[in-house]
Coordinates of N, CA and C and ligand atoms in Angstrom, one line a residue:
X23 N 119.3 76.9 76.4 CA 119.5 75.6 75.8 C 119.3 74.5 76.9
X24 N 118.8 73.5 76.4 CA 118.5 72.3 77.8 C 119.6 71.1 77.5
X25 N 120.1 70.9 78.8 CA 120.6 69.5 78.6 C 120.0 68.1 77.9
X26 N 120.4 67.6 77.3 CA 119.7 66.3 77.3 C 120.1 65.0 78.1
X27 N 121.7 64.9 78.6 CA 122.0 64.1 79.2 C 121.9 63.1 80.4
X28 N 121.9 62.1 80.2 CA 121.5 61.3 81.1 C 122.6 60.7 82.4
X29 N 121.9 60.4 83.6 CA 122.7 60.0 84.5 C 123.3 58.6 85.0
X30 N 124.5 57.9 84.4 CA 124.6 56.4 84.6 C 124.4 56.0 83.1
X31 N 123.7 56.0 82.2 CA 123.6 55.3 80.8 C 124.9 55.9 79.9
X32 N 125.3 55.3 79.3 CA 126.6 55.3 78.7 C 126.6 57.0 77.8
X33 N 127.7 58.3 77.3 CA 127.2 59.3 76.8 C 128.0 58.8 75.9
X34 N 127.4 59.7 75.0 CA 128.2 59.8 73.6 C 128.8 60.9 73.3
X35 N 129.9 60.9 72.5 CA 131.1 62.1 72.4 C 129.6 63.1 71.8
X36 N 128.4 63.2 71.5 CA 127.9 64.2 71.8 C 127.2 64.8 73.3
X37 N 126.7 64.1 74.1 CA 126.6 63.8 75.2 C 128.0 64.8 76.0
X38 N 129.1 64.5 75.8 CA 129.9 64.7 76.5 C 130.3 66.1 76.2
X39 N 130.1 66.1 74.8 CA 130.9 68.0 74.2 C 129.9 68.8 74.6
X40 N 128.1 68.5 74.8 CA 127.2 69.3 75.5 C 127.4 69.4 76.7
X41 N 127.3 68.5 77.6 CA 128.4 69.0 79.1 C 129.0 70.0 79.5
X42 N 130.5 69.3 78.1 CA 131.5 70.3 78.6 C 131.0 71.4 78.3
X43 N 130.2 72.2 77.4 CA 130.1 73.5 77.1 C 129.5 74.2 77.5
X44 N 128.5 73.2 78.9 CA 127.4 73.9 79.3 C 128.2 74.5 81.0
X45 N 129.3 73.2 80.8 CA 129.6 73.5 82.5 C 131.1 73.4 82.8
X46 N 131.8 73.9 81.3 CA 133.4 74.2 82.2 C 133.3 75.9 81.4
X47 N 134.1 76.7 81.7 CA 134.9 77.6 81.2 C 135.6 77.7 79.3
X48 N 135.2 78.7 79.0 CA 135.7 78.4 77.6 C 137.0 78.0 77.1
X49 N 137.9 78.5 78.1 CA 139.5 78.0 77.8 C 139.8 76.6 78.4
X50 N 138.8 76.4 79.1 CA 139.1 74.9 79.5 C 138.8 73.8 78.5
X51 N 137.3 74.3 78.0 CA 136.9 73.5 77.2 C 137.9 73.1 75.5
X52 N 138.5 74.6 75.5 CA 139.4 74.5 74.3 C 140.7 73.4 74.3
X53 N 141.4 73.5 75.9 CA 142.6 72.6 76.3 C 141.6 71.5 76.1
X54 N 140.5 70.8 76.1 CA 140.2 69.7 76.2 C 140.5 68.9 75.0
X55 N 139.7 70.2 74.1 CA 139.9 70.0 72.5 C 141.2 69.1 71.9
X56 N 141.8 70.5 72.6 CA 143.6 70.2 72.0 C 143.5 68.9 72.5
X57 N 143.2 68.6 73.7 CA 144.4 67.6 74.1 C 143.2 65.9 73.6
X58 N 142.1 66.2 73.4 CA 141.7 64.9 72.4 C 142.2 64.8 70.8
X59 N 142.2 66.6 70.6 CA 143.1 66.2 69.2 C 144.7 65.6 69.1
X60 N 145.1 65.8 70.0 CA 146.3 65.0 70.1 C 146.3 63.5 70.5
X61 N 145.9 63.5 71.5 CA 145.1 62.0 71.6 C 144.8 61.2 70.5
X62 N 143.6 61.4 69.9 CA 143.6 60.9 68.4 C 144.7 60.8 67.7
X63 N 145.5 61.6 67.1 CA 146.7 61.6 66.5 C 147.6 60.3 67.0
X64 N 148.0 60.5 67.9 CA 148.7 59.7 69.3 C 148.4 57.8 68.8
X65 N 147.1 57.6 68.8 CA 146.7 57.0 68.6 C 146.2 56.0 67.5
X66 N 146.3 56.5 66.4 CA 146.4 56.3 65.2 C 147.6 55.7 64.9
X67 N 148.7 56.6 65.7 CA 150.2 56.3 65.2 C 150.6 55.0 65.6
X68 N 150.2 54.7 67.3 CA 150.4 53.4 67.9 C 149.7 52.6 67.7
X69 N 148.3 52.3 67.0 CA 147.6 51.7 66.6 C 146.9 51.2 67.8
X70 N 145.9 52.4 68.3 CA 145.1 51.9 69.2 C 143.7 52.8 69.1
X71 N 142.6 52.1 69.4 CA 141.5 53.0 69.1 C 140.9 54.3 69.7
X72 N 141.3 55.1 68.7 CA 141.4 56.6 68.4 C 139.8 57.0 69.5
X73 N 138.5 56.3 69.2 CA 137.7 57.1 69.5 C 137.2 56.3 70.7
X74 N 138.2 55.3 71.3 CA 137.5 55.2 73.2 C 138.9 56.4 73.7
X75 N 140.6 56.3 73.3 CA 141.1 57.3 73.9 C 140.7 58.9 73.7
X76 N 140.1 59.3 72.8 CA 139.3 60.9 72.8 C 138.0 60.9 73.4
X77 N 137.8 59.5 73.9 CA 136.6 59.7 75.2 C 137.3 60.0 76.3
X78 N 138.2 59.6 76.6 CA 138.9 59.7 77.5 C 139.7 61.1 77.9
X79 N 140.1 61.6 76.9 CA 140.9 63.1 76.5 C 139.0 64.2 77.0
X80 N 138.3 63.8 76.5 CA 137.1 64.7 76.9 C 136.6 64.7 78.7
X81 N 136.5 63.4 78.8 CA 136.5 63.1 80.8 C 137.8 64.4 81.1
X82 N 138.7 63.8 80.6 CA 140.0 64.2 81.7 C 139.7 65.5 82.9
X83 N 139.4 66.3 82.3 CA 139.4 67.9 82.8 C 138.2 67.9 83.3
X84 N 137.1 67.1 83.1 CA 135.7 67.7 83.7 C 135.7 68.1 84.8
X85 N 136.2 67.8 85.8 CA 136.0 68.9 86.9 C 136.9 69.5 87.3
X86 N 137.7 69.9 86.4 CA 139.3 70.5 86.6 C 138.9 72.2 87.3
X87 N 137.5 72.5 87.3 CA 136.7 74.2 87.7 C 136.5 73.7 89.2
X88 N 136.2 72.7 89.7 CA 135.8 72.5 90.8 C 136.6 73.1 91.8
X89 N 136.5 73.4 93.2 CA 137.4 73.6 94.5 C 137.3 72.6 95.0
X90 N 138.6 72.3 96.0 CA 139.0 71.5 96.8 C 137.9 70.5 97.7
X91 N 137.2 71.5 98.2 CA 136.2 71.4 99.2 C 135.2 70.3 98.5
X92 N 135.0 70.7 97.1 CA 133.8 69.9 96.2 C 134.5 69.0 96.1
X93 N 135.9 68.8 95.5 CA 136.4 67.4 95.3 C 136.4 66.3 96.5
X94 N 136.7 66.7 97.4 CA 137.5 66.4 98.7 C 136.0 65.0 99.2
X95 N 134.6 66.1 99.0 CA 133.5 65.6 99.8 C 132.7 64.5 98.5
X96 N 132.7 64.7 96.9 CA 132.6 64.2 96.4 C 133.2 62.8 96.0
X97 N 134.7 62.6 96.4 CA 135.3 61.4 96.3 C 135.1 60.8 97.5
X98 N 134.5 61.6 98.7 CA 134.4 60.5 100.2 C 132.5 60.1 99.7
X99 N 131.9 61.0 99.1 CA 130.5 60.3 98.8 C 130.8 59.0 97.9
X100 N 131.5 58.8 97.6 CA 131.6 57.8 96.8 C 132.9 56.4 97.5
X101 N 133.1 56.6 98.3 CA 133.3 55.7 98.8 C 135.3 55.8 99.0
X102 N 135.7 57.0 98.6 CA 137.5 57.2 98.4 C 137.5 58.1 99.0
X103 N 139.1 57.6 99.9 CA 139.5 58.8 100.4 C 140.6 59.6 100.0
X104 N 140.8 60.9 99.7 CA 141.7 61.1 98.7 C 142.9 60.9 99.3
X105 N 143.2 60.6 100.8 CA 144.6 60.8 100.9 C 145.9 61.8 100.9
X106 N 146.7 61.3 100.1 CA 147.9 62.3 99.7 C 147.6 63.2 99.0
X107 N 146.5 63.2 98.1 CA 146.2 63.8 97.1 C 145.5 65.5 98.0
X108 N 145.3 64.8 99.6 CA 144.7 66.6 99.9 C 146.0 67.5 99.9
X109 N 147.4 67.1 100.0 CA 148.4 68.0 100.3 C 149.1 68.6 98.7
X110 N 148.1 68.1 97.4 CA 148.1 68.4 95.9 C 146.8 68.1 95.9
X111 N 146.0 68.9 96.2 CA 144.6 69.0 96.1 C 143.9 69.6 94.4
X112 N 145.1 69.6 93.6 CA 145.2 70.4 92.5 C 145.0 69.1 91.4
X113 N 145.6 67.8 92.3 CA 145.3 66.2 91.2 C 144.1 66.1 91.3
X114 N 143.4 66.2 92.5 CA 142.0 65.8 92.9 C 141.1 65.6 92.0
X115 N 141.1 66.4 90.9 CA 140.0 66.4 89.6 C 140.0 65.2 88.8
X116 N 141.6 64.3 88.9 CA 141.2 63.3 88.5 C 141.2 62.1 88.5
X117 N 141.0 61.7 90.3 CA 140.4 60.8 90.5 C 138.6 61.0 90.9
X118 N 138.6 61.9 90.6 CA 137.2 62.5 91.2 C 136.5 62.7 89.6
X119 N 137.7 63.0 88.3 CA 137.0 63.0 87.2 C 136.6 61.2 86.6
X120 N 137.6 60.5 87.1 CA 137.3 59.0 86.9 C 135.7 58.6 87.8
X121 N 135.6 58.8 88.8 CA 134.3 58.6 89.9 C 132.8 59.0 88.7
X122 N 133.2 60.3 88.1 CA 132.2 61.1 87.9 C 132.3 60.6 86.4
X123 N 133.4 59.8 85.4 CA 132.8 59.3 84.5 C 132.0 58.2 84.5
X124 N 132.5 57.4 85.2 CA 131.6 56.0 86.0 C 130.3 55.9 86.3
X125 N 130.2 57.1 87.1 CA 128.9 57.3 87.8 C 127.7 57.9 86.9
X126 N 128.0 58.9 86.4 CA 127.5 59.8 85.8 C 127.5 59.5 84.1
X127 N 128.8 59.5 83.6 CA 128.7 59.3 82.1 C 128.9 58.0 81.6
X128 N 128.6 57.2 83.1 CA 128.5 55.6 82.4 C 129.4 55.2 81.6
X129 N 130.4 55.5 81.8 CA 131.6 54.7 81.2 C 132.1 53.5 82.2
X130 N 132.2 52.6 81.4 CA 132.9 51.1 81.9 C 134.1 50.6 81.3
X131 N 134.7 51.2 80.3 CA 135.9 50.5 80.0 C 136.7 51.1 80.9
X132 N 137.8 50.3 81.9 CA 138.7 50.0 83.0 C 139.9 51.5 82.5
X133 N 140.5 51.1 81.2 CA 141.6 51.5 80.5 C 141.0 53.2 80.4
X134 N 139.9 53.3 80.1 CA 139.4 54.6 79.9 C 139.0 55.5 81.3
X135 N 138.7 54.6 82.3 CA 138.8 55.4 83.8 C 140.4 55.1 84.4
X136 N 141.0 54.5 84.1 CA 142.6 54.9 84.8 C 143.3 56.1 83.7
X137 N 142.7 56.0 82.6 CA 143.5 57.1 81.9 C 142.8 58.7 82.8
X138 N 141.7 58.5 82.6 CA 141.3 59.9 83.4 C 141.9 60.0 84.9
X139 N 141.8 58.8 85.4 CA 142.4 58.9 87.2 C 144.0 59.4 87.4
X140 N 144.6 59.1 86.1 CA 146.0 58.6 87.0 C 146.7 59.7 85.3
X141 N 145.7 60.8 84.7 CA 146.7 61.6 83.9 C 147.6 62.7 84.3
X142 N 147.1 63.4 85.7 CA 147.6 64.3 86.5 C 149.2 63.7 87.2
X143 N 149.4 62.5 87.7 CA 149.9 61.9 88.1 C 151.0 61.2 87.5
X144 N 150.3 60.4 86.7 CA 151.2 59.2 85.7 C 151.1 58.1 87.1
X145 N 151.6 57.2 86.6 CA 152.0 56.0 88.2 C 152.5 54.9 86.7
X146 N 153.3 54.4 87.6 CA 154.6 53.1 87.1 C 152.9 52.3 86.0
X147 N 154.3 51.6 85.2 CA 153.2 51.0 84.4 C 152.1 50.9 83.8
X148 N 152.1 52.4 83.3 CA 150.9 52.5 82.4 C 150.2 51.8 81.3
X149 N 149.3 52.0 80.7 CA 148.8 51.0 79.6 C 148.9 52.7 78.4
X150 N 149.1 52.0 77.4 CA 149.2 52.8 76.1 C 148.2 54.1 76.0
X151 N 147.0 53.5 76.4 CA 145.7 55.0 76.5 C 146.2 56.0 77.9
X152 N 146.8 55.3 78.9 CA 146.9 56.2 80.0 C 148.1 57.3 79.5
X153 N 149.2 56.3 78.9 CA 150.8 57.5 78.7 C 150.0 58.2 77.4
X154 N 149.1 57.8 76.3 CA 148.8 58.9 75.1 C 147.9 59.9 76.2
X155 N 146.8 59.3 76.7 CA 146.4 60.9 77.6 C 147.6 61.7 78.5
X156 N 148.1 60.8 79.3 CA 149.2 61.9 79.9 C 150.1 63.2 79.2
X157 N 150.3 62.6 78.0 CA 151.6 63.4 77.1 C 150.7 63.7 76.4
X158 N 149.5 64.0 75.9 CA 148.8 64.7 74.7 C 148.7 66.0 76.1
X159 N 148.5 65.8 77.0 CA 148.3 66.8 78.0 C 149.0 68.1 77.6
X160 N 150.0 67.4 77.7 CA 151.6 68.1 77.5 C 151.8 68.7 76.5
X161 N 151.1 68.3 75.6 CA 151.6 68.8 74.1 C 150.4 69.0 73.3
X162 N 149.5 69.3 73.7 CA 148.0 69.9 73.0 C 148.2 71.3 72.3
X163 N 147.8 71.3 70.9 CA 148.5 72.6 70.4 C 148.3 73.9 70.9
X164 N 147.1 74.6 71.8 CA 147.5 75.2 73.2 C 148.5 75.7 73.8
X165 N 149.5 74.4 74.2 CA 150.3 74.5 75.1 C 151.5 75.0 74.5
X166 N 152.0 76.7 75.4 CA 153.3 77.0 75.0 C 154.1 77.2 76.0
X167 N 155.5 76.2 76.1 CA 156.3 76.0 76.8 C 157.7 76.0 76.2
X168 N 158.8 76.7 77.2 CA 160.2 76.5 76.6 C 160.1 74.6 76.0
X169 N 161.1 74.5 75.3 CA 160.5 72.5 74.7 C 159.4 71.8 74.5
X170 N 158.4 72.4 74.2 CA 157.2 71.6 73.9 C 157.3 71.4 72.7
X171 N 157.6 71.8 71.4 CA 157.7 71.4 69.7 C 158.9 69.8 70.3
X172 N 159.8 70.2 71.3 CA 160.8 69.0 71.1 C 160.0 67.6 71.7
X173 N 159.3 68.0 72.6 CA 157.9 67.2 73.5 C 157.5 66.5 72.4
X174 N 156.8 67.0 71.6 CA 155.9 66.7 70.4 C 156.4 66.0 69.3
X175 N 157.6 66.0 69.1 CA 158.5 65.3 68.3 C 158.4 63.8 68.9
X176 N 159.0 64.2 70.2 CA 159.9 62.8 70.6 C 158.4 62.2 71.1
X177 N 157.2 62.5 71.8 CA 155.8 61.8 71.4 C 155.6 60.6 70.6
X178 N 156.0 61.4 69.3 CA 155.7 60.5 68.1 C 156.7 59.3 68.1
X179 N 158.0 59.8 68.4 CA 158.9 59.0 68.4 C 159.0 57.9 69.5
X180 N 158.6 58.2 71.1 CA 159.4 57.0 71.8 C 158.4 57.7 73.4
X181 N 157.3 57.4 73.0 CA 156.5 57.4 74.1 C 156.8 57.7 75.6
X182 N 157.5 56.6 75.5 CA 158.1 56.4 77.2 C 158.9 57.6 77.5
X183 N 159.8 57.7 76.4 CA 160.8 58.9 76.4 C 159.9 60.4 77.0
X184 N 158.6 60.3 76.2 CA 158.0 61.3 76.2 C 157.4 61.7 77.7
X185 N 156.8 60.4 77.9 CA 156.1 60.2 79.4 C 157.4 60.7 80.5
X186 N 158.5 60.4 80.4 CA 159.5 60.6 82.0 C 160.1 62.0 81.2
X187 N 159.8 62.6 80.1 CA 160.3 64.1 80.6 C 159.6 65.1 80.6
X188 N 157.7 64.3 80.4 CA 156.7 65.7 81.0 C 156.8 65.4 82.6
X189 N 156.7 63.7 83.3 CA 157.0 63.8 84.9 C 158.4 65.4 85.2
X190 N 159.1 64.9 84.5 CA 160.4 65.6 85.2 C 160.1 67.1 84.8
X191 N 159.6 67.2 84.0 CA 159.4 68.8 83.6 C 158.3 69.2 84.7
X192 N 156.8 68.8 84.8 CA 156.2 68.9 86.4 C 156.2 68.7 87.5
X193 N 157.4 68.0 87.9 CA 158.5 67.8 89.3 C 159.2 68.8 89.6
X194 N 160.0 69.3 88.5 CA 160.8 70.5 88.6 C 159.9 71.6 88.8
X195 N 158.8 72.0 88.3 CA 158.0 73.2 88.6 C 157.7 73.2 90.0
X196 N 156.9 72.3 90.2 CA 156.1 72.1 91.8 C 157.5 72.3 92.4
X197 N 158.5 71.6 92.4 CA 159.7 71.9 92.9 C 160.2 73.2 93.4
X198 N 160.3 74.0 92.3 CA 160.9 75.5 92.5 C 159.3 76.2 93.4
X199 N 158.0 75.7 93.0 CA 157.2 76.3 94.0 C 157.0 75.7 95.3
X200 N 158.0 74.9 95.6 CA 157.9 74.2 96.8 C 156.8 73.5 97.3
X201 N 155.7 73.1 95.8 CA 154.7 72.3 96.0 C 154.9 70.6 96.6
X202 N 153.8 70.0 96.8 CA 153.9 68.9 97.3 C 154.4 67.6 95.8
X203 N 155.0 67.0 95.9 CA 155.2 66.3 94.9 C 154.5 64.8 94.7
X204 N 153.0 64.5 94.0 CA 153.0 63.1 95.0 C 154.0 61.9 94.8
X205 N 153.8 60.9 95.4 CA 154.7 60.0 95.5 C 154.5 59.0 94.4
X206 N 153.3 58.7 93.6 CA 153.1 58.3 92.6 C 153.7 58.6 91.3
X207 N 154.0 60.1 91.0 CA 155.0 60.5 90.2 C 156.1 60.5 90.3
X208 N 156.5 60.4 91.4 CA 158.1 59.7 92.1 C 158.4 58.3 91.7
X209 N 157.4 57.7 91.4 CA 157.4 55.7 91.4 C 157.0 56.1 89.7
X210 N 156.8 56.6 89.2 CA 156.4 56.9 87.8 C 157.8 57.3 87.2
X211 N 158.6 57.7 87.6 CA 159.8 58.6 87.1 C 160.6 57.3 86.9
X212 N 160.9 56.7 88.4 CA 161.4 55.6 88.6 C 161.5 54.4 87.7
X213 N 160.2 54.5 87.5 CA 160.1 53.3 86.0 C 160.4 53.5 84.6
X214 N 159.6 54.8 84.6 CA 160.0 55.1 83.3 C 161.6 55.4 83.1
X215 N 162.3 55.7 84.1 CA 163.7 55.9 83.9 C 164.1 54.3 83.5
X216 N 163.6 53.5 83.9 CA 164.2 51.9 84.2 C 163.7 51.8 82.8
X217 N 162.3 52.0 82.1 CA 162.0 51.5 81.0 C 162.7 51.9 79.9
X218 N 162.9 53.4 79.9 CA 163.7 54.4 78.6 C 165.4 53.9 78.5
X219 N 166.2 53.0 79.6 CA 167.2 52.8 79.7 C 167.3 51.7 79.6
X220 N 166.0 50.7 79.9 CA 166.9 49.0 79.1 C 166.5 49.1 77.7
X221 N 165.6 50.2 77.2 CA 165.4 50.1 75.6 C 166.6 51.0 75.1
X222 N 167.5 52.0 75.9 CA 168.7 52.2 75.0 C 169.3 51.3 75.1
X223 N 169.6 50.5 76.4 CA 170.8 49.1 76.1 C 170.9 48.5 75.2
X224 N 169.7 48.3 74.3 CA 169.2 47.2 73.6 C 169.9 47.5 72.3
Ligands
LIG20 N1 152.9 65.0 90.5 C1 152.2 66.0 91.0 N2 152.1 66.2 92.3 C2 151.5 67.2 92.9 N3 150.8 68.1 92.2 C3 150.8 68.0 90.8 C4 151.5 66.9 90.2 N4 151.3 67.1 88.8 C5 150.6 68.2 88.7 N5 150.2 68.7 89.9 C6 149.4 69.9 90.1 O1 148.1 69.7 89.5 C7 147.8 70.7 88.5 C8 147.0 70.2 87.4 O2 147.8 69.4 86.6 P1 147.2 68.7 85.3 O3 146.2 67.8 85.7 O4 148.4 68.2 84.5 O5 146.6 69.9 84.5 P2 145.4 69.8 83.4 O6 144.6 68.6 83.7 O7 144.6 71.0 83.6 O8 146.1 69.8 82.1 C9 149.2 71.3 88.2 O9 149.1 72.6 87.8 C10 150.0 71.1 89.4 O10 149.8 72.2 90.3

């Protein structure tokens, strides 16, 4: 089968499902599914447009197959240094998957490369498309974890809620593996604690 896609001109969600299928892994490609199907949903609810955030849910993972070494040299070709990110060399995919929608799949809406950059992570102050990609992560029908049906509830219900207990649920992991934690998720927790607590005051 031949690619058709182009390099830099904007892709289209068909553009982008030929990609994925030609160049990740079948189970990857499936999580991607889930997690734009959730996305969409997500989105609908909050009243924000369903089909630039399931562009975004399809970027997310594109080089999630990559090694270290490919990310590491591909974000310095482009002009970033990954930083903190080599001692969780495991987030690398996506600021490296933001670079490679830009460059490559010609995407220019801002909202739609920080949601791909910063879904691994979270960081303080998200915009509505970044925390729906974060937490559809989390809760893609895929995903089986002790609390994920309660994840998926409280989603619908109180976003933010949702956003500071997938951070804390993958703080605690990396934790018990004595991974690196970055600091961005740390300053992510931080807020969203501050935000989910002046909305119970209220
Ligand atoms: N805050 C973090 N700090 C360091 N490493 C992290 C952090 N969050 C996730 N990781 C690592 O990155 C990996 C990829 O996470 P994630 O991007 O959520 O997966 P996917 O994109 O495949 O759904 C995790 O398995 C974990 O090892």
């Amino acid at each position: 089968m031949s690619m058709n896609y182009t390099v830099g001109k904007p892709w289209s969600k068909k553009d982008l499902l030929d990609y994925l299928n030609h160049h990740l892994k079948e189970s990857r490609v499936r999580h991607i599914l889930g997690v734009a199907q959730a996305a969409k949903e997500l989105s609908k609810l909050y009243g924000i447009d369903p089909d630039k955030v399931e562009r975004a849910a399809l970027y997310h993972d594109i080089l999630k197959d990559k090694d270290k070494i490919w990310l590491v040299s591909y974000m310095r070709q482009h002009g970033e240094e990954p930083g903190e990110g080599l001692l969780a060399w495991k987030t690398l995919h996506a600021p490296a998957g933001s670079i490679f929608a830009k460059e490559v799949g010609g995407e220019r809406d801002e909202e739609t490369l920080n949601a791909i950059r910063y879904h691994t992570t979270g960081r303080p102050g998200m915009s509505l498309a970044e925390k729906i990609i974060f937490v559809s992560d989390y809760i893609e029908e895929g995903r089986d974890f002790d609390g994920v049906e309660q994840l998926r509830t409280l989603a619908r219900k109180d976003l933010d809620q949702a956003v500071l207990a997938s951070l804390l649920s993958s703080i605690s992991y990396l934790k018990k593996r004595n991974d690196h934690v970055m600091t961005q998720s740390l300053e992510a927790v931080a807020y969203y604690t501050e935000v989910t607590e002046r909305k119970d005051a209220k």
